[in-house]
Coordinates of C-alpha atoms in Angstrom, one line a residue:
M1 CA -15.0 -79.3 -16.3
D2 CA -12.0 -80.4 -14.5
G3 CA -11.1 -76.7 -13.7
L4 CA -14.5 -76.2 -12.1
R5 CA -14.2 -79.3 -10.1
W6 CA -10.8 -78.0 -8.7
R7 CA -12.2 -74.7 -8.0
T8 CA -15.3 -76.2 -6.3
I9 CA -12.9 -78.4 -4.2
G10 CA -10.8 -75.4 -3.3
A11 CA -13.9 -73.1 -2.3
A12 CA -15.4 -76.0 -0.3
A13 CA -12.1 -76.5 1.5
G14 CA -11.8 -72.8 2.3
I15 CA -15.3 -72.8 3.8
V16 CA -14.9 -75.9 5.8
L17 CA -11.7 -74.5 7.3
A18 CA -13.6 -71.1 8.1
L19 CA -16.2 -73.2 10.0
V20 CA -13.6 -75.3 11.8
W21 CA -11.9 -72.3 13.2
V22 CA -15.1 -70.1 13.9
M23 CA -17.0 -72.7 15.6
P24 CA -15.4 -72.3 19.1
N25 CA -16.7 -68.8 19.3
I26 CA -20.5 -70.1 18.9
V27 CA -20.3 -73.6 20.6
S28 CA -18.2 -74.4 23.7
F29 CA -16.1 -77.4 23.2
S30 CA -14.5 -79.4 26.1
E31 CA -10.8 -80.1 26.1
N32 CA -11.5 -83.9 25.4
S33 CA -13.7 -82.8 22.3
W34 CA -12.9 -84.3 18.9
W35 CA -13.4 -80.9 17.3
P36 CA -9.9 -80.0 15.8
S37 CA -9.7 -76.4 17.0
K38 CA -10.9 -75.1 20.3
Q39 CA -9.1 -71.5 20.2
K40 CA -11.5 -68.6 20.6
L41 CA -11.5 -65.1 19.5
N42 CA -10.0 -62.7 22.1
Y43 CA -11.7 -59.4 22.9
G44 CA -10.1 -56.1 23.6
L45 CA -10.3 -53.9 26.5
D46 CA -13.1 -51.6 25.0
I47 CA -15.3 -54.7 24.4
Q48 CA -14.9 -56.9 27.5
G49 CA -13.8 -54.3 30.0
G50 CA -10.8 -54.5 32.2
L51 CA -7.9 -52.3 33.5
H52 CA -6.3 -49.2 31.6
L53 CA -3.0 -48.0 33.3
V54 CA -0.4 -45.4 32.2
M55 CA 2.9 -46.0 34.3
G56 CA 5.6 -43.3 34.5
V57 CA 9.1 -44.7 34.3
D58 CA 11.8 -43.0 36.4
V59 CA 14.4 -43.1 33.6
D60 CA 16.5 -40.4 35.1
G61 CA 16.6 -42.3 38.3
V62 CA 17.9 -45.5 36.6
V63 CA 20.7 -43.2 34.9
K64 CA 21.6 -41.7 38.3
E65 CA 21.9 -45.3 39.8
S66 CA 23.9 -46.3 36.9
T67 CA 26.2 -43.3 37.3
T68 CA 26.8 -43.9 40.9
R69 CA 27.9 -47.5 40.2
M70 CA 30.1 -46.2 37.5
V71 CA 31.7 -43.9 40.0
A72 CA 32.5 -46.7 42.2
S73 CA 33.7 -49.0 39.2
I74 CA 35.9 -46.2 37.9
K75 CA 37.4 -45.7 41.4
A76 CA 38.2 -49.5 41.5
D77 CA 39.9 -49.4 38.1
L78 CA 41.9 -46.3 39.0
A79 CA 43.2 -47.9 42.3
K80 CA 44.0 -51.2 40.3
D81 CA 46.1 -49.1 38.0
Q82 CA 47.7 -47.2 41.0
V83 CA 46.8 -43.6 39.9
E84 CA 48.1 -41.3 42.2
G85 CA 45.7 -39.3 44.4
A86 CA 42.7 -40.5 42.2
D87 CA 39.1 -39.6 43.4
V88 CA 35.8 -39.7 41.3
K89 CA 32.7 -37.8 42.0
T90 CA 29.4 -36.6 40.1
D91 CA 27.8 -33.4 40.0
K92 CA 25.2 -34.2 37.2
P93 CA 24.2 -38.0 37.8
E94 CA 21.3 -37.7 35.4
A95 CA 23.6 -36.9 32.5
G96 CA 26.0 -39.6 33.4
E97 CA 28.8 -37.2 34.1
V98 CA 32.0 -37.9 36.4
I99 CA 34.7 -35.9 37.5
I100 CA 38.1 -37.5 38.1
T101 CA 40.6 -35.5 40.2
V102 CA 44.2 -36.9 40.4
A103 CA 47.6 -35.6 42.1
N104 CA 49.4 -34.5 38.9
A105 CA 49.6 -34.5 35.2
E106 CA 51.3 -37.9 35.0
A107 CA 48.5 -39.3 37.1
K108 CA 45.9 -37.5 34.8
K109 CA 47.4 -39.5 31.7
K110 CA 47.0 -42.8 33.4
A111 CA 43.3 -41.9 34.2
E112 CA 42.6 -40.9 30.7
K113 CA 44.1 -44.2 29.5
V114 CA 41.9 -46.0 32.0
L115 CA 38.8 -44.2 30.4
S116 CA 39.9 -45.0 26.8
E117 CA 40.7 -48.7 27.6
K118 CA 37.8 -49.5 30.0
Y119 CA 34.9 -47.3 28.7
P120 CA 35.6 -46.5 25.0
T121 CA 32.0 -46.8 23.9
T122 CA 30.3 -45.4 27.1
L123 CA 32.2 -42.1 28.1
Q124 CA 33.8 -39.2 26.4
V125 CA 36.0 -36.6 27.9
V126 CA 34.3 -33.3 27.7
G127 CA 36.8 -31.3 29.6
S128 CA 40.1 -31.3 31.6
T129 CA 42.3 -29.2 34.0
D130 CA 45.9 -29.9 35.1
N131 CA 44.7 -32.3 37.7
S132 CA 41.1 -33.3 36.6
V133 CA 39.1 -35.1 33.8
T134 CA 35.6 -34.6 33.1
A135 CA 33.7 -37.3 31.2
R136 CA 30.2 -37.9 30.3
Y137 CA 28.0 -40.5 28.6
F138 CA 28.0 -40.3 24.7
D139 CA 24.7 -38.8 23.6
A140 CA 23.9 -41.8 21.5
Y141 CA 24.7 -44.2 24.3
L142 CA 22.6 -42.1 26.8
T143 CA 19.5 -42.1 24.3
E144 CA 20.0 -45.9 23.7
Y145 CA 20.3 -46.4 27.4
K146 CA 17.3 -44.6 28.3
N147 CA 15.2 -46.5 25.5
R148 CA 16.6 -49.8 27.0
V149 CA 15.3 -49.0 30.3
I150 CA 11.8 -48.6 29.0
Q151 CA 12.1 -51.9 27.3
Q152 CA 13.5 -53.3 30.5
A153 CA 10.3 -52.0 32.3
I154 CA 8.0 -53.4 29.7
E155 CA 9.7 -57.0 29.9
T156 CA 9.3 -56.9 33.7
I157 CA 5.7 -55.8 33.4
R158 CA 5.0 -58.4 30.9
N159 CA 6.6 -60.9 33.1
R160 CA 4.2 -59.8 36.0
I161 CA 1.1 -59.8 33.7
D162 CA 1.7 -63.5 32.8
E163 CA 1.1 -64.4 36.2
F164 CA -2.5 -63.6 35.7
G165 CA -2.8 -65.4 32.5
V166 CA -4.6 -62.3 30.9
A167 CA -5.3 -63.1 27.2
E168 CA -3.6 -60.6 24.8
P169 CA -2.3 -57.9 27.0
S170 CA -1.4 -54.6 25.6
I171 CA 1.9 -53.3 27.0
S172 CA 3.4 -50.4 24.9
Q173 CA 5.7 -47.3 25.1
Q174 CA 4.2 -43.9 25.1
G175 CA 6.8 -41.1 24.7
S176 CA 10.0 -41.1 26.3
N177 CA 9.1 -42.4 29.7
R178 CA 5.7 -43.8 29.8
I179 CA 4.2 -47.4 29.5
L180 CA 0.6 -47.9 28.7
V181 CA -0.7 -51.2 30.1
Q182 CA -4.1 -52.5 28.9
L183 CA -5.5 -55.7 30.7
P184 CA -8.7 -57.0 29.0
G185 CA -11.0 -58.9 31.3
M186 CA -8.9 -58.0 34.5
A187 CA -11.0 -57.3 37.4
D188 CA -8.6 -57.3 40.4
A189 CA -7.1 -53.9 39.8
E190 CA -5.2 -53.7 43.1
K191 CA -3.4 -57.0 42.7
A192 CA -2.4 -56.2 39.0
K193 CA -0.9 -53.0 40.1
Q194 CA 0.9 -54.5 43.2
L195 CA 2.3 -57.2 40.8
I196 CA 3.4 -54.8 38.2
N197 CA 5.3 -52.7 40.7
T198 CA 7.2 -55.6 42.1
T199 CA 10.9 -55.8 41.3
A200 CA 12.2 -58.5 39.4
K201 CA 14.3 -61.1 40.8
L202 CA 17.3 -62.2 38.9
D203 CA 19.6 -65.1 40.2
F204 CA 22.6 -66.9 38.7
M205 CA 22.4 -70.5 39.8
I206 CA 24.3 -73.6 39.0
V207 CA 22.5 -76.7 37.5
S208 CA 22.8 -79.7 39.6
T209 CA 23.4 -83.0 38.1
E210 CA 22.2 -85.1 41.0
K211 CA 19.1 -86.0 39.2
T212 CA 18.6 -86.9 35.7
Q213 CA 15.8 -85.5 33.4
Q214 CA 14.1 -88.8 33.5
E215 CA 14.2 -88.8 37.2
L216 CA 12.8 -85.2 37.5
Q217 CA 10.1 -86.0 35.1
A218 CA 9.1 -88.9 37.1
L219 CA 9.3 -87.0 40.4
I220 CA 7.0 -84.4 38.7
A221 CA 4.6 -86.7 37.5
D222 CA 4.2 -88.4 41.0
A223 CA 3.9 -85.0 42.7
E224 CA 1.1 -83.9 40.5
K225 CA -0.8 -87.2 40.6
A226 CA -0.7 -87.3 44.3
G227 CA -1.7 -83.5 44.7
N228 CA -4.2 -83.6 41.7
Y229 CA -2.9 -80.5 40.1
K230 CA -1.2 -79.3 36.8
M231 CA 0.8 -76.5 35.6
A232 CA -1.9 -75.7 33.0
G233 CA -4.4 -74.9 35.8
M234 CA -2.3 -72.7 37.9
K235 CA -0.2 -69.6 38.1
Y236 CA 3.5 -70.6 37.6
S237 CA 4.9 -69.3 40.6
D238 CA 2.1 -71.0 42.6
Y239 CA 2.7 -74.2 40.8
V240 CA 6.4 -74.1 41.4
N241 CA 6.1 -73.5 45.1
K242 CA 3.6 -76.3 45.5
L243 CA 5.8 -78.5 43.4
N244 CA 8.8 -77.9 45.5
A245 CA 7.1 -78.3 48.7
D246 CA 5.6 -81.5 47.8
L247 CA 9.2 -82.9 46.6
K248 CA 10.9 -81.7 49.8
G249 CA 13.0 -84.5 51.2
K250 CA 12.8 -86.2 47.7
L251 CA 15.3 -83.6 46.1
P252 CA 18.8 -83.0 47.3
E253 CA 19.5 -80.7 50.0
K254 CA 20.1 -77.0 48.9
T255 CA 18.4 -77.5 45.5
V256 CA 15.2 -76.2 43.9
L257 CA 13.2 -77.1 40.6
Y258 CA 12.3 -74.5 38.1
F259 CA 11.5 -74.6 34.7
E260 CA 12.6 -73.3 31.1
K261 CA 9.9 -72.8 28.3
A262 CA 10.9 -75.0 25.3
P263 CA 12.1 -73.0 22.4
N264 CA 9.3 -74.0 20.1
A265 CA 6.5 -74.3 22.7
A266 CA 3.7 -71.6 22.7
S267 CA 3.6 -71.3 26.4
M268 CA 5.3 -72.9 29.6
E269 CA 2.6 -75.2 30.0
A270 CA 2.9 -76.6 26.4
G271 CA 6.6 -77.2 26.9
A272 CA 8.4 -77.0 30.4
I273 CA 11.8 -78.2 30.8
P274 CA 12.9 -79.0 34.3
F275 CA 16.2 -77.9 35.8
L276 CA 17.5 -78.9 39.3
L277 CA 19.3 -75.8 40.6
R278 CA 21.6 -75.2 43.4
T279 CA 20.4 -72.7 45.9
D280 CA 23.8 -71.9 47.6
T281 CA 25.3 -69.8 44.8
D282 CA 24.6 -66.3 46.2
L283 CA 24.9 -64.5 42.9
T284 CA 22.0 -62.1 42.1
G285 CA 21.0 -59.4 39.5
G286 CA 22.3 -56.8 41.9
A287 CA 25.9 -57.9 41.1
L288 CA 25.2 -57.1 37.4
D289 CA 25.9 -53.6 35.9
D290 CA 24.6 -54.3 32.4
A291 CA 23.7 -56.8 29.8
F292 CA 23.8 -56.2 26.0
V293 CA 23.9 -57.9 22.5
G294 CA 27.3 -58.3 21.3
Y295 CA 28.9 -60.4 18.5
D296 CA 31.5 -63.1 18.3
Q297 CA 34.4 -63.3 15.9
Y298 CA 32.3 -64.8 13.2
G299 CA 29.7 -62.1 13.7
G300 CA 27.0 -64.3 15.4
P301 CA 24.9 -62.7 18.2
Q302 CA 25.9 -63.3 21.8
V303 CA 25.0 -61.7 25.2
S304 CA 27.9 -59.7 27.0
L305 CA 27.5 -59.4 30.6
H306 CA 29.3 -56.6 32.7
F307 CA 29.4 -57.0 36.7
N308 CA 30.2 -54.6 39.3
T309 CA 33.4 -54.9 41.4
A310 CA 31.9 -57.1 44.1
G311 CA 29.9 -59.0 41.6
A312 CA 33.0 -59.6 39.4
T313 CA 34.7 -61.4 42.4
K314 CA 31.7 -63.6 43.1
F315 CA 31.2 -64.4 39.3
A316 CA 35.1 -65.4 38.9
D317 CA 34.7 -67.7 42.0
L318 CA 31.5 -69.3 40.9
T319 CA 32.6 -69.9 37.5
G320 CA 36.1 -71.1 38.5
N321 CA 34.6 -73.7 41.0
N322 CA 32.2 -74.9 38.3
V323 CA 33.9 -75.4 35.0
G324 CA 32.2 -77.8 32.8
K325 CA 28.8 -77.3 34.5
Q326 CA 25.8 -75.5 33.4
M327 CA 24.9 -71.9 35.0
A328 CA 21.2 -71.2 34.8
I329 CA 20.2 -67.6 34.3
V330 CA 16.9 -67.2 36.5
L331 CA 14.3 -64.4 36.2
D332 CA 11.4 -64.9 38.6
K333 CA 11.7 -68.7 38.9
I334 CA 11.9 -69.0 35.1
V335 CA 15.0 -70.3 33.6
K336 CA 15.7 -67.9 30.8
S337 CA 19.1 -69.6 29.6
A338 CA 21.5 -72.4 31.1
P339 CA 24.9 -71.9 29.2
S340 CA 27.9 -74.2 30.1
V341 CA 30.9 -72.7 32.0
R342 CA 34.0 -73.4 29.8
D343 CA 36.6 -71.7 32.1
R344 CA 37.1 -69.4 35.0
I345 CA 35.8 -65.8 34.1
A346 CA 37.5 -63.2 35.7
G347 CA 37.5 -59.3 35.4
G348 CA 33.8 -58.8 35.7
Q349 CA 33.1 -59.5 31.8
A350 CA 31.2 -62.5 30.7
V351 CA 29.7 -63.6 27.5
I352 CA 26.6 -66.0 27.0
T353 CA 27.0 -67.9 23.8
L354 CA 23.9 -69.3 22.0
G355 CA 25.0 -72.2 20.0
G356 CA 24.5 -72.7 16.5
G357 CA 21.8 -74.8 14.3
R358 CA 19.4 -71.8 13.9
D359 CA 19.0 -68.9 11.6
R360 CA 20.5 -65.7 12.6
N361 CA 17.3 -63.9 13.2
G362 CA 16.2 -66.5 15.7
M363 CA 19.5 -66.2 17.5
M364 CA 19.2 -62.4 17.5
D365 CA 15.7 -62.5 18.9
E366 CA 16.9 -64.9 21.8
A367 CA 20.1 -62.8 22.4
K368 CA 17.8 -59.6 22.9
M369 CA 15.3 -61.5 25.0
I370 CA 18.2 -62.9 27.2
S371 CA 19.8 -59.4 27.7
T372 CA 16.5 -57.7 28.2
A373 CA 15.6 -60.1 30.9
L374 CA 18.8 -59.8 32.5
R375 CA 18.6 -55.9 32.6
A376 CA 15.1 -56.1 33.7
G377 CA 16.2 -58.0 36.8
A378 CA 19.3 -55.8 37.4
L379 CA 18.1 -52.5 36.7
P380 CA 14.5 -52.2 37.8
A381 CA 13.1 -48.7 37.1
T382 CA 10.8 -47.2 39.7
L383 CA 7.2 -47.1 38.2
E384 CA 4.8 -44.4 39.1
Q385 CA 1.0 -44.7 38.3
L386 CA -0.1 -41.8 36.2
E387 CA -3.4 -42.7 35.2
E388 CA -5.9 -45.4 35.8
R389 CA -9.2 -46.2 34.0
R390 CA -11.3 -49.2 34.9
V391 CA -13.6 -50.3 32.0
G392 CA -16.4 -52.2 33.5
P393 CA -17.9 -55.4 31.8
T394 CA -21.2 -53.4 31.7
L395 CA -19.7 -50.6 29.5
G396 CA -17.8 -53.1 27.3
A397 CA -21.0 -55.0 26.7
D398 CA -22.9 -51.9 25.9
S399 CA -20.3 -50.9 23.5
I400 CA -20.3 -54.2 21.7
A401 CA -24.1 -54.5 21.8
K402 CA -24.4 -51.1 19.9
A403 CA -21.5 -52.1 17.6
K404 CA -23.4 -55.6 16.7
M405 CA -26.7 -53.6 16.3
G406 CA -25.1 -51.1 13.8
A407 CA -23.4 -53.9 12.1
Y408 CA -26.6 -56.0 11.7
I409 CA -28.7 -53.0 10.7
G410 CA -26.2 -52.2 7.9
A411 CA -25.7 -55.9 6.7
A412 CA -29.7 -56.1 6.7
L413 CA -29.9 -53.2 4.5
I414 CA -27.3 -54.3 2.1
I415 CA -28.6 -57.9 1.8
L416 CA -32.3 -56.5 1.2
F417 CA -30.8 -54.0 -1.4
M418 CA -28.9 -56.8 -3.2
L419 CA -31.9 -58.9 -3.3
I420 CA -34.3 -56.3 -4.5
Y421 CA -31.8 -54.8 -7.0
Y422 CA -30.0 -57.7 -8.5
K423 CA -32.5 -60.5 -7.7
G424 CA -30.8 -64.0 -8.3
M425 CA -27.3 -62.6 -8.6
G426 CA -27.9 -60.5 -5.4
A427 CA -28.8 -63.7 -3.5
I428 CA -25.6 -65.4 -4.7
A429 CA -23.7 -62.2 -3.6
N430 CA -25.3 -62.3 -0.1
V431 CA -24.4 -66.0 0.4
S432 CA -20.7 -65.0 -0.6
L433 CA -21.0 -62.1 1.8
I434 CA -21.8 -64.4 4.8
I435 CA -18.9 -66.6 3.8
N436 CA -16.8 -63.4 3.8
I437 CA -17.6 -62.5 7.3
T438 CA -17.3 -66.0 8.6
G439 CA -13.7 -66.0 6.9
V440 CA -12.9 -62.8 8.7
F441 CA -13.7 -64.3 12.2
A442 CA -12.1 -67.5 11.4
L443 CA -8.8 -65.9 10.6
L444 CA -8.8 -63.5 13.4
T445 CA -9.4 -66.6 15.6
S446 CA -6.8 -68.7 14.0
F447 CA -4.2 -65.9 14.4
G448 CA -5.0 -65.5 18.0
A449 CA -5.8 -61.7 17.2
T450 CA -7.7 -59.4 19.6
L451 CA -11.1 -58.0 18.2
T452 CA -11.6 -54.3 19.3
L453 CA -14.2 -51.8 18.4
P454 CA -12.0 -50.4 15.6
G455 CA -11.6 -54.0 14.3
I456 CA -15.5 -54.1 14.3
A457 CA -15.5 -50.8 12.2
A458 CA -12.9 -52.6 9.8
I459 CA -15.4 -55.6 9.6
A460 CA -18.4 -53.3 8.8
L461 CA -16.2 -51.7 6.1
T462 CA -15.2 -55.1 4.7
V463 CA -18.9 -55.7 4.1
G464 CA -19.1 -52.3 2.0
F465 CA -16.2 -53.0 -0.3
A466 CA -17.1 -56.8 -0.6
V467 CA -20.6 -55.9 -1.8
D468 CA -19.0 -53.3 -4.1
A469 CA -17.0 -55.9 -5.7
N470 CA -20.2 -57.7 -6.6
V471 CA -21.9 -54.6 -7.7
L472 CA -19.0 -54.1 -10.5
I473 CA -19.5 -57.8 -11.5
N474 CA -23.3 -57.6 -11.7
E475 CA -23.3 -54.3 -13.7
R476 CA -20.8 -55.6 -16.2
I477 CA -22.9 -58.8 -16.6
K478 CA -26.0 -56.5 -17.2
E479 CA -23.8 -54.5 -20.0
E480 CA -22.9 -57.8 -21.7
L481 CA -26.5 -59.0 -21.6
A482 CA -27.7 -55.5 -23.1
M483 CA -25.2 -56.1 -25.8
G484 CA -27.2 -59.3 -26.9
H485 CA -24.8 -62.1 -25.3
S486 CA -26.0 -65.2 -24.0
L487 CA -25.9 -65.7 -20.0
K488 CA -23.1 -67.9 -20.0
V489 CA -20.9 -65.5 -22.0
A490 CA -22.1 -62.5 -20.1
I491 CA -21.3 -64.0 -16.8
K492 CA -17.8 -65.0 -18.2
E493 CA -17.1 -61.7 -19.5
G494 CA -18.7 -59.7 -16.6
Y495 CA -16.4 -61.4 -14.0
H496 CA -13.3 -61.1 -16.4
R497 CA -13.8 -57.4 -17.3
A498 CA -14.6 -56.4 -13.6
M499 CA -11.5 -57.9 -12.3
S500 CA -9.3 -55.3 -13.0
A501 CA -11.4 -52.7 -11.1
I502 CA -11.6 -55.1 -8.1
I503 CA -8.0 -55.7 -8.0
D504 CA -7.2 -52.1 -8.3
G505 CA -9.5 -50.9 -5.5
N506 CA -8.5 -53.7 -3.1
V507 CA -4.9 -53.2 -3.8
T508 CA -5.0 -49.4 -2.9
T509 CA -7.0 -50.3 0.0
A510 CA -4.4 -52.8 1.2
A511 CA -1.6 -50.2 0.6
T512 CA -3.4 -47.7 3.0
A513 CA -3.7 -50.4 5.6
V514 CA -0.2 -51.3 5.3
V515 CA 0.8 -47.7 6.0
L516 CA -1.5 -47.6 8.9
L517 CA -0.1 -50.9 10.2
Y518 CA 3.4 -49.6 9.9
F519 CA 3.0 -46.2 11.3
G520 CA -0.1 -46.5 13.7
T521 CA -0.2 -47.9 17.3
G522 CA -2.9 -49.5 19.2
P523 CA -6.2 -49.4 17.7
V524 CA -5.3 -48.0 14.4
R525 CA -3.1 -51.1 14.1
G526 CA -6.0 -53.4 14.9
F527 CA -8.1 -51.6 12.2
A528 CA -5.5 -52.1 9.7
V529 CA -5.0 -55.8 10.4
N530 CA -9.0 -56.3 10.4
L531 CA -9.0 -54.4 7.0
L532 CA -6.2 -56.8 5.6
I533 CA -7.8 -59.7 6.5
G534 CA -11.2 -58.3 5.0
I535 CA -9.4 -57.7 1.6
A536 CA -8.2 -61.2 1.6
T537 CA -11.7 -62.8 2.4
T538 CA -13.5 -60.6 0.0
L539 CA -11.3 -61.9 -2.9
F540 CA -11.9 -65.3 -1.9
A541 CA -15.7 -65.2 -1.0
N542 CA -17.2 -62.4 -3.1
V543 CA -15.0 -63.0 -6.2
F544 CA -13.7 -66.7 -6.3
V545 CA -16.6 -68.4 -4.4
S546 CA -19.4 -66.6 -6.0
K547 CA -17.8 -67.4 -9.6
V548 CA -17.9 -71.0 -8.5
I549 CA -21.4 -70.8 -7.3
V550 CA -22.6 -69.2 -10.7
D551 CA -20.6 -71.8 -12.8
Q552 CA -22.1 -74.8 -10.9
L553 CA -25.5 -73.4 -11.5
M554 CA -24.7 -73.0 -15.3
V555 CA -22.9 -76.4 -15.7
K556 CA -24.1 -78.9 -13.1
F557 CA -27.8 -77.5 -12.9
N558 CA -28.2 -76.4 -16.5
V559 CA -29.8 -73.0 -15.5
K560 CA -30.7 -71.1 -18.7
K561 CA -31.9 -67.9 -17.1
L562 CA -30.6 -66.1 -13.9
S563 CA -32.5 -62.8 -13.1
I564 CA -30.3 -59.8 -12.4

């Protein structure tokens, strides 16, 4: 009895949670509503329409640009070491190849020493003569560098798309030099393309201490109240521009107010940390050659920066004049990090430390995010539009209407079959099936997942193997009844003996879904996610909940006969 009571409570709790999560998709709740969850299910491009773009990334152009900067950097290093008659040129910039010519053999040794000391992991010597050295990017470095260019471009595009507030945009790499961008619900295609192709703006800015955090928060609250606006209801860039315009005269001269997203906040609106920044630092992403993840003496992740020759001088002066202060790294008016300057940093090399108190994976993720953001601003790749498709809302509505119709017809036939063939137990299976599908949509909503047509196909498949579980159970019960056992014993044995087949079938299906999730992309991954969720809800609803319902009928309502 106690076991049944707790199982009933567990089943009821699961059903209530599912209803709480799924109701916002059925009923519109206001922001001030008492309903605990207001999150709605996101719909993919194939359902609600939107914009489909394939962008070509000029990877070779970025490599050529990097090689050109490297030529200037090597020239400066050779001049600094007083290498006689040194000159640097490149005939194959797309391969990162440089040719260094010098006056004599002694100068050649000095040039080789400069390469081995300053570029040990970047350049390899591939040929030489009496007065020249030919060096080229390591193959592994060049491959990794090109991949980073793609990731930089993806990060840049994602920063742009966030301006629109598009729910669940899909931005992924295709091949070696293409990016697929899908924007569900996006109607303004021209504005989206213009924004995507805008170059990221990176700035290094000193944090001003003329106003405390409390004073900044008070100024922000007063400006929002006077202007009747909030960050949550505006694009971030529009909000920042309006806020700084409203605070003109109240903030110190040559300062600007930007924000950083709090580490645990889901969005900028949910946790924005204000920073008062000086605008007279004049150090931008154009001064940066590279940014990558490195490791400190204890193996902890950090971000290593490499400035070009002109940038190295500016950076040394900036850090030397602001020891003990914070230097904010700002990408598109968003503060990505604000490390403290401990000492003057000369030589064009710098490190951003991430501090402790967190797990290594969290620190590594932050280091990758900061380095990618820095490179996105410093090394913007030219994007060429290769393909554009606009999926209209009508087409999306038509697709989902047909998918719904197919799902409704299939579900109706299954429900009718279960009622006719299994009678009372079929009715219990149908109730469990409704709970099952409710649970699928509830979990998709709670995870913030995006529903696509392949996802709907997975839900339809869920209906199939959910009912299959009940068919196994009912057939086992019928076998037990045929052997002369009582209804109570038959139900107990039927569920028990069918469980191994149900577990085997669902485990093998789950294994297939995991493989699809790992190796698949786009729609295939969406199908796999929906399939895994369907397996979980099937085991809960069509096995656990259906058993609870039957036990309640047997024990609480003293049912002696149940048609099957």
